[in-house]
mmCIF file of N, CA and C in Angstrom:
data_model
loop_
_atom_site.group_PDB
_atom_site.id
_atom_site.type_symbol
_atom_site.label_atom_id
_atom_site.label_comp_id
_atom_site.label_asym_id
_atom_site.label_seq_id
_atom_site.Cartn_x
_atom_site.Cartn_y
_atom_site.Cartn_z
ATOM 1 N N ALA A 1 -43.166 -90.866 -25.462
ATOM 2 C CA ALA A 1 -41.879 -90.554 -24.921
ATOM 3 C C ALA A 1 -41.305 -89.330 -25.645
ATOM 4 N N VAL A 2 -41.464 -89.253 -26.963
ATOM 5 C CA VAL A 2 -40.955 -88.113 -27.704
ATOM 6 C C VAL A 2 -41.746 -86.887 -27.265
ATOM 7 N N ASP A 3 -43.043 -87.065 -27.115
ATOM 8 C CA ASP A 3 -43.860 -85.928 -26.688
ATOM 9 C C ASP A 3 -43.404 -85.445 -25.320
ATOM 10 N N VAL A 4 -43.100 -86.353 -24.460
ATOM 11 C CA VAL A 4 -42.682 -85.985 -23.108
ATOM 12 C C VAL A 4 -41.352 -85.254 -23.217
ATOM 13 N N LEU A 5 -40.473 -85.793 -24.083
ATOM 14 C CA LEU A 5 -39.177 -85.162 -24.235
ATOM 15 C C LEU A 5 -39.351 -83.776 -24.868
ATOM 16 N N GLN A 6 -40.215 -83.664 -25.849
ATOM 17 C CA GLN A 6 -40.445 -82.378 -26.480
ATOM 18 C C GLN A 6 -41.047 -81.410 -25.463
ATOM 19 N N SER A 7 -41.990 -81.885 -24.710
ATOM 20 C CA SER A 7 -42.612 -81.012 -23.728
ATOM 21 C C SER A 7 -41.595 -80.635 -22.652
ATOM 22 N N LEU A 8 -40.739 -81.578 -22.311
ATOM 23 C CA LEU A 8 -39.699 -81.303 -21.336
ATOM 24 C C LEU A 8 -38.716 -80.273 -21.925
ATOM 25 N N CYS A 9 -38.342 -80.429 -23.188
ATOM 26 C CA CYS A 9 -37.440 -79.478 -23.856
ATOM 27 C C CYS A 9 -38.100 -78.116 -23.941
ATOM 28 N N LEU A 10 -39.405 -78.080 -24.285
ATOM 29 C CA LEU A 10 -40.118 -76.809 -24.374
ATOM 30 C C LEU A 10 -40.163 -76.121 -23.012
ATOM 31 N N SER A 11 -40.488 -76.897 -22.012
ATOM 32 C CA SER A 11 -40.577 -76.279 -20.695
ATOM 33 C C SER A 11 -39.183 -75.847 -20.218
ATOM 34 N N TRP A 12 -38.172 -76.668 -20.601
ATOM 35 C CA TRP A 12 -36.804 -76.280 -20.223
ATOM 36 C C TRP A 12 -36.411 -75.015 -20.972
ATOM 37 N N GLU A 13 -36.791 -74.892 -22.264
ATOM 38 C CA GLU A 13 -36.502 -73.708 -23.057
ATOM 39 C C GLU A 13 -37.253 -72.504 -22.499
ATOM 40 N N LYS A 14 -38.514 -72.726 -22.111
ATOM 41 C CA LYS A 14 -39.284 -71.618 -21.519
ATOM 42 C C LYS A 14 -38.637 -71.169 -20.210
ATOM 43 N N ALA A 15 -38.229 -72.134 -19.410
ATOM 44 C CA ALA A 15 -37.602 -71.811 -18.126
ATOM 45 C C ALA A 15 -36.288 -71.063 -18.384
ATOM 46 N N GLU A 16 -35.570 -71.566 -19.379
ATOM 47 C CA GLU A 16 -34.290 -70.937 -19.723
ATOM 48 C C GLU A 16 -34.526 -69.513 -20.238
ATOM 49 N N GLN A 17 -35.542 -69.340 -21.089
ATOM 50 C CA GLN A 17 -35.878 -68.006 -21.598
ATOM 51 C C GLN A 17 -36.321 -67.090 -20.458
ATOM 52 N N GLU A 18 -37.111 -67.657 -19.545
ATOM 53 C CA GLU A 18 -37.580 -66.873 -18.389
ATOM 54 C C GLU A 18 -36.386 -66.460 -17.527
ATOM 55 N N ARG A 19 -35.509 -67.421 -17.285
ATOM 56 C CA ARG A 19 -34.313 -67.142 -16.476
ATOM 57 C C ARG A 19 -33.428 -66.118 -17.199
ATOM 58 N N LEU A 20 -33.326 -66.240 -18.528
ATOM 59 C CA LEU A 20 -32.555 -65.306 -19.328
ATOM 60 C C LEU A 20 -33.173 -63.916 -19.285
ATOM 61 N N LYS A 21 -34.499 -63.822 -19.339
ATOM 62 C CA LYS A 21 -35.193 -62.534 -19.241
ATOM 63 C C LYS A 21 -34.942 -61.907 -17.874
ATOM 64 N N GLN A 22 -35.017 -62.757 -16.825
ATOM 65 C CA GLN A 22 -34.772 -62.236 -15.474
ATOM 66 C C GLN A 22 -33.323 -61.740 -15.361
ATOM 67 N N ARG A 23 -32.429 -62.550 -15.926
ATOM 68 C CA ARG A 23 -31.012 -62.176 -15.879
ATOM 69 C C ARG A 23 -30.793 -60.879 -16.658
ATOM 70 N N GLU A 24 -31.410 -60.748 -17.849
ATOM 71 C CA GLU A 24 -31.308 -59.525 -18.640
ATOM 72 C C GLU A 24 -31.902 -58.348 -17.892
ATOM 73 N N ALA A 25 -33.017 -58.571 -17.188
ATOM 74 C CA ALA A 25 -33.653 -57.509 -16.400
ATOM 75 C C ALA A 25 -32.720 -57.084 -15.270
ATOM 76 N N GLU A 26 -32.091 -58.074 -14.592
ATOM 77 C CA GLU A 26 -31.155 -57.755 -13.512
ATOM 78 C C GLU A 26 -29.961 -56.975 -14.054
ATOM 79 N N VAL A 27 -29.430 -57.465 -15.195
ATOM 80 C CA VAL A 27 -28.289 -56.780 -15.802
ATOM 81 C C VAL A 27 -28.700 -55.380 -16.228
ATOM 82 N N SER A 28 -29.905 -55.252 -16.802
ATOM 83 C CA SER A 28 -30.402 -53.950 -17.223
ATOM 84 C C SER A 28 -30.553 -53.026 -16.021
ATOM 85 N N ARG A 29 -31.115 -53.543 -14.900
ATOM 86 C CA ARG A 29 -31.249 -52.741 -13.677
ATOM 87 C C ARG A 29 -29.867 -52.348 -13.140
ATOM 88 N N ALA A 30 -28.940 -53.311 -13.147
ATOM 89 C CA ALA A 30 -27.587 -53.031 -12.673
ATOM 90 C C ALA A 30 -26.931 -51.964 -13.556
ATOM 91 N N LEU A 31 -27.114 -52.088 -14.880
ATOM 92 C CA LEU A 31 -26.572 -51.088 -15.801
ATOM 93 C C LEU A 31 -27.205 -49.720 -15.570
ATOM 94 N N ASP A 32 -28.525 -49.717 -15.357
ATOM 95 C CA ASP A 32 -29.210 -48.454 -15.083
ATOM 96 C C ASP A 32 -28.671 -47.824 -13.798
ATOM 97 N N GLU A 33 -28.483 -48.668 -12.761
ATOM 98 C CA GLU A 33 -27.942 -48.156 -11.492
ATOM 99 C C GLU A 33 -26.537 -47.607 -11.697
ATOM 100 N N LYS A 34 -25.722 -48.362 -12.447
ATOM 101 C CA LYS A 34 -24.339 -47.917 -12.709
ATOM 102 C C LYS A 34 -24.343 -46.647 -13.555
ATOM 103 N N ASP A 35 -25.252 -46.580 -14.534
ATOM 104 C CA ASP A 35 -25.378 -45.360 -15.343
ATOM 105 C C ASP A 35 -25.764 -44.184 -14.460
ATOM 106 N N LEU A 36 -26.712 -44.428 -13.539
ATOM 107 C CA LEU A 36 -27.146 -43.374 -12.622
ATOM 108 C C LEU A 36 -25.972 -42.955 -11.726
ATOM 109 N N GLU A 37 -25.229 -43.937 -11.183
ATOM 110 C CA GLU A 37 -24.073 -43.629 -10.341
ATOM 111 C C GLU A 37 -23.028 -42.853 -11.136
ATOM 112 N N LEU A 38 -22.793 -43.295 -12.391
ATOM 113 C CA LEU A 38 -21.830 -42.623 -13.238
ATOM 114 C C LEU A 38 -22.275 -41.186 -13.530
ATOM 115 N N SER A 39 -23.549 -41.031 -13.807
ATOM 116 C CA SER A 39 -24.096 -39.704 -14.070
ATOM 117 C C SER A 39 -23.958 -38.816 -12.836
ATOM 118 N N GLN A 40 -24.280 -39.376 -11.665
ATOM 119 C CA GLN A 40 -24.149 -38.609 -10.429
ATOM 120 C C GLN A 40 -22.689 -38.246 -10.156
ATOM 121 N N GLU A 41 -21.797 -39.208 -10.405
ATOM 122 C CA GLU A 41 -20.369 -38.943 -10.195
ATOM 123 C C GLU A 41 -19.882 -37.858 -11.157
ATOM 124 N N ARG A 42 -20.314 -37.941 -12.416
ATOM 125 C CA ARG A 42 -19.942 -36.920 -13.388
ATOM 126 C C ARG A 42 -20.465 -35.547 -12.948
ATOM 127 N N HIS A 43 -21.699 -35.534 -12.440
ATOM 128 C CA HIS A 43 -22.299 -34.287 -11.976
ATOM 129 C C HIS A 43 -21.500 -33.747 -10.778
ATOM 130 N N ARG A 44 -21.146 -34.644 -9.828
ATOM 131 C CA ARG A 44 -20.365 -34.223 -8.663
ATOM 132 C C ARG A 44 -19.014 -33.660 -9.103
ATOM 133 N N ARG A 45 -18.389 -34.364 -10.046
ATOM 134 C CA ARG A 45 -17.076 -33.901 -10.518
ATOM 135 C C ARG A 45 -17.206 -32.573 -11.267
ATOM 136 N N ALA A 46 -18.220 -32.452 -12.083
ATOM 137 C CA ALA A 46 -18.439 -31.195 -12.808
ATOM 138 C C ALA A 46 -18.691 -30.064 -11.814
ATOM 139 N N GLU A 47 -19.475 -30.363 -10.772
ATOM 140 C CA GLU A 47 -19.765 -29.367 -9.734
ATOM 141 C C GLU A 47 -18.476 -29.005 -8.985
ATOM 142 N N ALA A 48 -17.667 -30.021 -8.677
ATOM 143 C CA ALA A 48 -16.397 -29.771 -7.983
ATOM 144 C C ALA A 48 -15.472 -28.953 -8.872
ATOM 145 N N ASP A 49 -15.421 -29.278 -10.161
ATOM 146 C CA ASP A 49 -14.594 -28.503 -11.092
ATOM 147 C C ASP A 49 -15.076 -27.064 -11.180
ATOM 148 N N ARG A 50 -16.394 -26.892 -11.234
ATOM 149 C CA ARG A 50 -16.963 -25.534 -11.298
ATOM 150 C C ARG A 50 -16.590 -24.739 -10.045
ATOM 151 N N ARG A 51 -16.730 -25.393 -8.858
ATOM 152 C CA ARG A 51 -16.372 -24.722 -7.606
ATOM 153 C C ARG A 51 -14.875 -24.398 -7.572
ATOM 154 N N ALA A 52 -14.066 -25.350 -8.068
ATOM 155 C CA ALA A 52 -12.618 -25.116 -8.096
ATOM 156 C C ALA A 52 -12.296 -23.934 -9.002
ATOM 157 N N LEU A 53 -12.942 -23.849 -10.142
ATOM 158 C CA LEU A 53 -12.717 -22.715 -11.053
ATOM 159 C C LEU A 53 -13.164 -21.403 -10.414
ATOM 160 N N GLN A 54 -14.315 -21.465 -9.710
ATOM 161 C CA GLN A 54 -14.795 -20.253 -9.033
ATOM 162 C C GLN A 54 -13.790 -19.814 -7.965
ATOM 163 N N LEU A 55 -13.311 -20.805 -7.176
ATOM 164 C CA LEU A 55 -12.347 -20.474 -6.131
ATOM 165 C C LEU A 55 -11.051 -19.926 -6.734
ATOM 166 N N GLU A 56 -10.617 -20.535 -7.811
ATOM 167 C CA GLU A 56 -9.408 -20.068 -8.476
ATOM 168 C C GLU A 56 -9.612 -18.655 -9.026
ATOM 169 N N SER A 57 -10.780 -18.420 -9.613
ATOM 170 C CA SER A 57 -11.089 -17.090 -10.143
ATOM 171 C C SER A 57 -11.132 -16.070 -9.005
ATOM 172 N N ARG A 58 -11.766 -16.452 -7.878
ATOM 173 C CA ARG A 58 -11.849 -15.568 -6.722
ATOM 174 C C ARG A 58 -10.451 -15.283 -6.173
ATOM 175 N N ARG A 59 -9.622 -16.333 -6.119
ATOM 176 C CA ARG A 59 -8.252 -16.178 -5.626
ATOM 177 C C ARG A 59 -7.476 -15.246 -6.560
ATOM 178 N N ASP A 60 -7.648 -15.437 -7.860
ATOM 179 C CA ASP A 60 -6.971 -14.563 -8.827
ATOM 180 C C ASP A 60 -7.433 -13.124 -8.668
ATOM 181 N N ASP A 61 -8.741 -12.934 -8.479
ATOM 182 C CA ASP A 61 -9.273 -11.577 -8.279
ATOM 183 C C ASP A 61 -8.683 -10.962 -7.018
ATOM 184 N N GLU A 62 -8.622 -11.759 -5.950
ATOM 185 C CA GLU A 62 -8.068 -11.252 -4.697
ATOM 186 C C GLU A 62 -6.582 -10.938 -4.852
ATOM 187 N N MET A 63 -5.869 -11.797 -5.585
ATOM 188 C CA MET A 63 -4.444 -11.540 -5.814
ATOM 189 C C MET A 63 -4.258 -10.244 -6.596
ATOM 190 N N ARG A 64 -5.079 -10.046 -7.635
ATOM 191 C CA ARG A 64 -4.988 -8.802 -8.414
ATOM 192 C C ARG A 64 -5.296 -7.604 -7.523
ATOM 193 N N SER A 65 -6.323 -7.768 -6.702
ATOM 194 C CA SER A 65 -6.699 -6.675 -5.804
ATOM 195 C C SER A 65 -5.561 -6.369 -4.827
ATOM 196 N N LEU A 66 -4.979 -7.418 -4.255
ATOM 197 C CA LEU A 66 -3.878 -7.211 -3.313
ATOM 198 C C LEU A 66 -2.654 -6.609 -4.008
ATOM 199 N N MET A 67 -2.389 -7.051 -5.226
ATOM 200 C CA MET A 67 -1.259 -6.489 -5.964
ATOM 201 C C MET A 67 -1.509 -5.007 -6.259
ATOM 202 N N ASN A 68 -2.752 -4.677 -6.616
ATOM 203 C CA ASN A 68 -3.089 -3.267 -6.858
ATOM 204 C C ASN A 68 -2.927 -2.452 -5.590
ATOM 205 N N GLU A 69 -3.384 -3.018 -4.456
ATOM 206 C CA GLU A 69 -3.225 -2.322 -3.181
ATOM 207 C C GLU A 69 -1.746 -2.137 -2.855
ATOM 208 N N LEU A 70 -0.963 -3.196 -3.100
ATOM 209 C CA LEU A 70 0.468 -3.124 -2.835
ATOM 210 C C LEU A 70 1.130 -2.054 -3.699
ATOM 211 N N LEU A 71 0.790 -2.039 -4.980
ATOM 212 C CA LEU A 71 1.355 -1.021 -5.870
ATOM 213 C C LEU A 71 0.940 0.379 -5.417
ATOM 214 N N GLY A 72 -0.328 0.516 -5.030
ATOM 215 C CA GLY A 72 -0.800 1.811 -4.529
ATOM 216 C C GLY A 72 -0.042 2.226 -3.276
ATOM 217 N N ALA A 73 0.170 1.261 -2.384
ATOM 218 C CA ALA A 73 0.907 1.566 -1.155
ATOM 219 C C ALA A 73 2.346 1.960 -1.482
ATOM 220 N N ARG A 74 2.961 1.255 -2.431
ATOM 221 C CA ARG A 74 4.329 1.609 -2.816
ATOM 222 C C ARG A 74 4.380 3.014 -3.397
ATOM 223 N N GLU A 75 3.393 3.354 -4.219
ATOM 224 C CA GLU A 75 3.356 4.703 -4.801
ATOM 225 C C GLU A 75 3.176 5.747 -3.712
ATOM 226 N N ARG A 76 2.281 5.461 -2.755
ATOM 227 C CA ARG A 76 2.073 6.419 -1.654
ATOM 228 C C ARG A 76 3.333 6.565 -0.811
ATOM 229 N N ILE A 77 4.041 5.456 -0.598
ATOM 230 C CA ILE A 77 5.288 5.514 0.172
ATOM 231 C C ILE A 77 6.312 6.356 -0.565
ATOM 232 N N GLU A 78 6.407 6.162 -1.862
ATOM 233 C CA GLU A 78 7.364 6.943 -2.663
ATOM 234 C C GLU A 78 7.027 8.432 -2.610
ATOM 235 N N VAL A 79 5.740 8.749 -2.740
ATOM 236 C CA VAL A 79 5.318 10.158 -2.656
ATOM 237 C C VAL A 79 5.652 10.702 -1.278
ATOM 238 N N TRP A 80 5.374 9.897 -0.238
ATOM 239 C CA TRP A 80 5.657 10.328 1.133
ATOM 240 C C TRP A 80 7.153 10.558 1.317
ATOM 241 N N ARG A 81 7.982 9.646 0.786
ATOM 242 C CA ARG A 81 9.437 9.809 0.908
ATOM 243 C C ARG A 81 9.894 11.086 0.217
ATOM 244 N N LYS A 82 9.355 11.331 -0.980
ATOM 245 C CA LYS A 82 9.743 12.546 -1.704
ATOM 246 C C LYS A 82 9.347 13.784 -0.912
ATOM 247 N N ARG A 83 8.123 13.763 -0.369
ATOM 248 C CA ARG A 83 7.668 14.920 0.434
ATOM 249 C C ARG A 83 8.550 15.103 1.658
ATOM 250 N N THR A 84 8.880 13.979 2.300
ATOM 251 C CA THR A 84 9.720 14.039 3.494
ATOM 252 C C THR A 84 11.091 14.600 3.142
ATOM 253 N N ASP A 85 11.671 14.112 2.061
ATOM 254 C CA ASP A 85 12.978 14.627 1.623
ATOM 255 C C ASP A 85 12.892 16.116 1.315
ATOM 256 N N GLU A 86 11.823 16.522 0.632
ATOM 257 C CA GLU A 86 11.647 17.930 0.292
ATOM 258 C C GLU A 86 11.511 18.771 1.566
ATOM 259 N N LYS A 87 10.721 18.284 2.518
ATOM 260 C CA LYS A 87 10.542 19.024 3.777
ATOM 261 C C LYS A 87 11.867 19.127 4.526
ATOM 262 N N GLU A 88 12.645 18.042 4.510
ATOM 263 C CA GLU A 88 13.945 18.078 5.183
ATOM 264 C C GLU A 88 14.866 19.102 4.515
ATOM 265 N N ARG A 89 14.849 19.136 3.178
ATOM 266 C CA ARG A 89 15.667 20.143 2.476
ATOM 267 C C ARG A 89 15.194 21.555 2.838
ATOM 268 N N GLU A 90 13.871 21.749 2.866
ATOM 269 C CA GLU A 90 13.328 23.064 3.222
ATOM 270 C C GLU A 90 13.730 23.446 4.645
ATOM 271 N N LEU A 91 13.645 22.463 5.573
ATOM 272 C CA LEU A 91 14.026 22.747 6.960
ATOM 273 C C LEU A 91 15.509 23.082 7.066
ATOM 274 N N THR A 92 16.335 22.375 6.296
ATOM 275 C CA THR A 92 17.773 22.649 6.310
ATOM 276 C C THR A 92 18.043 24.054 5.773
ATOM 277 N N LYS A 93 17.382 24.401 4.658
ATOM 278 C CA LYS A 93 17.545 25.757 4.103
ATOM 279 C C LYS A 93 17.086 26.799 5.103
ATOM 280 N N GLU A 94 15.945 26.536 5.725
ATOM 281 C CA GLU A 94 15.413 27.494 6.706
ATOM 282 C C GLU A 94 16.367 27.627 7.894
ATOM 283 N N ALA A 95 16.963 26.528 8.332
ATOM 284 C CA ALA A 95 17.919 26.585 9.446
ATOM 285 C C ALA A 95 19.134 27.417 9.040
ATOM 286 N N HIS A 96 19.609 27.255 7.794
ATOM 287 C CA HIS A 96 20.736 28.067 7.321
ATOM 288 C C HIS A 96 20.347 29.539 7.247
ATOM 289 N N ARG A 97 19.144 29.821 6.752
ATOM 290 C CA ARG A 97 18.678 31.218 6.682
ATOM 291 C C ARG A 97 18.582 31.819 8.089
ATOM 292 N N ARG A 98 18.071 31.017 9.026
ATOM 293 C CA ARG A 98 17.938 31.503 10.402
ATOM 294 C C ARG A 98 19.311 31.788 11.004
ATOM 295 N N GLN A 99 20.280 30.881 10.760
ATOM 296 C CA GLN A 99 21.633 31.104 11.277
ATOM 297 C C GLN A 99 22.244 32.364 10.671
ATOM 298 N N GLU A 100 22.039 32.532 9.371
ATOM 299 C CA GLU A 100 22.560 33.732 8.701
ATOM 300 C C GLU A 100 21.894 34.986 9.280
ATOM 301 N N ALA A 101 20.576 34.914 9.489
ATOM 302 C CA ALA A 101 19.854 36.057 10.065
ATOM 303 C C ALA A 101 20.372 36.346 11.477
ATOM 304 N N GLU A 102 20.636 35.289 12.260
ATOM 305 C CA GLU A 102 21.162 35.495 13.621
ATOM 306 C C GLU A 102 22.552 36.124 13.578
ATOM 307 N N ARG A 103 23.382 35.685 12.607
ATOM 308 C CA ARG A 103 24.715 36.312 12.465
ATOM 309 C C ARG A 103 24.571 37.794 12.105
ATOM 310 N N GLN A 104 23.630 38.076 11.191
ATOM 311 C CA GLN A 104 23.426 39.474 10.793
ATOM 312 C C GLN A 104 22.908 40.297 11.972
ATOM 313 N N VAL A 105 21.987 39.698 12.752
ATOM 314 C CA VAL A 105 21.460 40.415 13.924
ATOM 315 C C VAL A 105 22.600 40.718 14.903
ATOM 316 N N THR A 106 23.451 39.712 15.127
ATOM 317 C CA THR A 106 24.585 39.917 16.041
ATOM 318 C C THR A 106 25.496 41.025 15.518
ATOM 319 N N TRP A 107 25.805 40.976 14.209
ATOM 320 C CA TRP A 107 26.661 41.992 13.592
ATOM 321 C C TRP A 107 26.021 43.375 13.708
ATOM 322 N N LEU A 108 24.689 43.433 13.412
ATOM 323 C CA LEU A 108 23.989 44.724 13.500
ATOM 324 C C LEU A 108 23.947 45.237 14.941
ATOM 325 N N GLN A 109 23.785 44.314 15.903
ATOM 326 C CA GLN A 109 23.786 44.746 17.313
ATOM 327 C C GLN A 109 25.156 45.304 17.691
ATOM 328 N N GLN A 110 26.219 44.643 17.197
ATOM 329 C CA GLN A 110 27.566 45.150 17.483
ATOM 330 C C GLN A 110 27.768 46.525 16.844
ATOM 331 N N ARG A 111 27.309 46.650 15.584
ATOM 332 C CA ARG A 111 27.422 47.933 14.903
ATOM 333 C C ARG A 111 26.621 49.012 15.632
ATOM 334 N N SER A 112 25.418 48.637 16.081
ATOM 335 C CA SER A 112 24.578 49.597 16.807
ATOM 336 C C SER A 112 25.264 50.030 18.103
ATOM 337 N N GLN A 113 25.863 49.061 18.801
ATOM 338 C CA GLN A 113 26.574 49.375 20.049
ATOM 339 C C GLN A 113 27.753 50.307 19.770
ATOM 340 N N MET A 114 28.492 49.994 18.679
ATOM 341 C CA MET A 114 29.623 50.842 18.314
ATOM 342 C C MET A 114 29.141 52.246 17.954
ATOM 343 N N HIS A 115 28.012 52.323 17.235
ATOM 344 C CA HIS A 115 27.462 53.617 16.852
ATOM 345 C C HIS A 115 27.038 54.405 18.082
ATOM 346 N N GLU A 116 26.370 53.714 19.013
ATOM 347 C CA GLU A 116 25.949 54.403 20.243
ATOM 348 C C GLU A 116 27.157 54.895 21.025
ATOM 349 N N ASN A 117 28.205 54.058 21.074
ATOM 350 C CA ASN A 117 29.439 54.491 21.782
ATOM 351 C C ASN A 117 30.053 55.705 21.073
ATOM 352 N N ALA A 118 30.057 55.641 19.716
ATOM 353 C CA ALA A 118 30.622 56.765 18.956
ATOM 354 C C ALA A 118 29.787 58.022 19.183
ATOM 355 N N VAL A 119 28.454 57.909 19.218
ATOM 356 C CA VAL A 119 27.583 59.066 19.444
ATOM 357 C C VAL A 119 27.845 59.656 20.829
ATOM 358 N N ARG A 120 27.962 58.766 21.847
ATOM 359 C CA ARG A 120 28.235 59.248 23.203
ATOM 360 C C ARG A 120 29.596 59.951 23.277
ATOM 361 N N GLU A 121 30.614 59.298 22.642
ATOM 362 C CA GLU A 121 31.952 59.892 22.648
ATOM 363 C C GLU A 121 31.947 61.229 21.901
ATOM 364 N N ASN A 122 31.200 61.290 20.782
ATOM 365 C CA ASN A 122 31.086 62.524 20.011
ATOM 366 C C ASN A 122 30.426 63.609 20.860
ATOM 367 N N ALA A 123 29.348 63.236 21.574
ATOM 368 C CA ALA A 123 28.662 64.215 22.439
ATOM 369 C C ALA A 123 29.588 64.690 23.547
ATOM 370 N N LEU A 124 30.380 63.774 24.111
ATOM 371 C CA LEU A 124 31.319 64.130 25.172
ATOM 372 C C LEU A 124 32.400 65.075 24.633
ATOM 373 N N LEU A 125 32.904 64.700 23.418
ATOM 374 C CA LEU A 125 33.931 65.554 22.808
ATOM 375 C C LEU A 125 33.369 66.934 22.471
ATOM 376 N N LYS A 126 32.118 66.992 21.986
ATOM 377 C CA LYS A 126 31.492 68.288 21.697
ATOM 378 C C LYS A 126 31.370 69.113 22.972
ATOM 379 N N GLN A 127 30.993 68.445 24.064
ATOM 380 C CA GLN A 127 30.854 69.137 25.336
ATOM 381 C C GLN A 127 32.209 69.668 25.797
ATOM 382 N N GLN A 128 33.242 68.789 25.666
ATOM 383 C CA GLN A 128 34.587 69.204 26.069
ATOM 384 C C GLN A 128 35.064 70.370 25.188
ATOM 385 N N LEU A 129 34.740 70.261 23.854
ATOM 386 C CA LEU A 129 35.131 71.343 22.946
ATOM 387 C C LEU A 129 34.407 72.637 23.334
ATOM 388 N N HIS A 130 33.143 72.520 23.620
ATOM 389 C CA HIS A 130 32.359 73.689 24.012
ATOM 390 C C HIS A 130 32.907 74.284 25.296
ATOM 391 N N ASP A 131 33.211 73.393 26.269
ATOM 392 C CA ASP A 131 33.760 73.870 27.552
ATOM 393 C C ASP A 131 35.136 74.523 27.331
ATOM 394 N N ALA A 132 35.938 73.890 26.421
ATOM 395 C CA ALA A 132 37.290 74.439 26.167
ATOM 396 C C ALA A 132 37.177 75.796 25.472
ATOM 397 N N LYS A 133 36.237 75.942 24.513
ATOM 398 C CA LYS A 133 36.040 77.221 23.836
ATOM 399 C C LYS A 133 35.572 78.281 24.838
ATOM 400 N N ALA A 134 34.674 77.869 25.710
ATOM 401 C CA ALA A 134 34.165 78.813 26.706
ATOM 402 C C ALA A 134 35.288 79.239 27.654
ATOM 403 N N ALA A 135 36.135 78.293 28.052
ATOM 404 C CA ALA A 135 37.252 78.610 28.957
ATOM 405 C C ALA A 135 38.251 79.508 28.232
ATOM 406 N N ALA A 136 38.484 79.227 26.920
ATOM 407 C CA ALA A 136 39.436 80.035 26.144
ATOM 408 C C ALA A 136 38.868 81.449 25.977
ATOM 409 N N ALA A 137 37.566 81.580 25.703
ATOM 410 C CA ALA A 137 36.955 82.881 25.551
ATOM 411 C C ALA A 137 37.007 83.630 26.887
ATOM 412 N N ALA A 138 36.796 82.954 27.999
ATOM 413 C CA ALA A 138 36.845 83.588 29.315
ATOM 414 C C ALA A 138 38.280 84.019 29.611
ATOM 415 N N ALA A 139 39.249 83.196 29.220
ATOM 416 C CA ALA A 139 40.660 83.516 29.457
ATOM 417 C C ALA A 139 41.054 84.726 28.605
ATOM 418 N N ARG A 140 40.570 84.795 27.347
ATOM 419 C CA ARG A 140 40.840 85.934 26.496
ATOM 420 C C ARG A 140 40.212 87.202 27.087
ATOM 421 N N ALA A 141 38.995 87.036 27.546
ATOM 422 C CA ALA A 141 38.311 88.189 28.117
ATOM 423 C C ALA A 141 39.037 88.655 29.397
ATOM 424 N N ALA A 142 39.515 87.740 30.187
ATOM 425 C CA ALA A 142 40.226 88.105 31.411
ATOM 426 C C ALA A 142 41.593 88.710 31.054
ATOM 427 N N ALA A 143 42.212 88.217 30.030
ATOM 428 C CA ALA A 143 43.516 88.744 29.606
ATOM 429 C C ALA A 143 43.284 90.119 28.976
ATOM 430 N N ALA A 144 42.224 90.323 28.254
ATOM 431 C CA ALA A 144 41.957 91.627 27.670
ATOM 432 C C ALA A 144 41.586 92.586 28.795
ATOM 433 N N ALA A 145 40.927 92.168 29.794
ATOM 434 C CA ALA A 145 40.553 93.042 30.888
ATOM 435 C C ALA A 145 41.790 93.325 31.739
ATOM 436 N N ALA A 146 42.716 92.501 31.831
ATOM 437 C CA ALA A 146 43.925 92.708 32.589
ATOM 438 C C ALA A 146 44.929 93.518 31.768
ATOM 439 N N ALA A 147 44.786 93.587 30.574
ATOM 440 C CA ALA A 147 45.748 94.292 29.761
ATOM 441 C C ALA A 147 45.319 95.669 29.557
#
């Protein structure tokens, strides 16, 4: 009876050890699977973080590029405004010079007209003087011949 009990205890201990080994193997497999899942999740997260950093870096680069373009455009606009203002001032000065030149041309045309009138009047007066001298000389000659 003791032998049977001992053999029963031994077989129960062996069965228990076998069941414990199987349970440890299952737990070990489950742990390995969980470790693998954890490793994969860590890898996915690291990959996602890397992609997020790349996207953020790309966005920052694009923002810097756009800001540089914006600053360049502002500088070009400022240069264009200055040129436009300068051209407008030049056009205004040129318009004033043209108006002054037109006034001078008008004044010179009036002076030229007055000069031409004076020359014509002078020529007419010279002719009248010449005719009057000739008439006076003829009258003197006729008076001397009559006397």
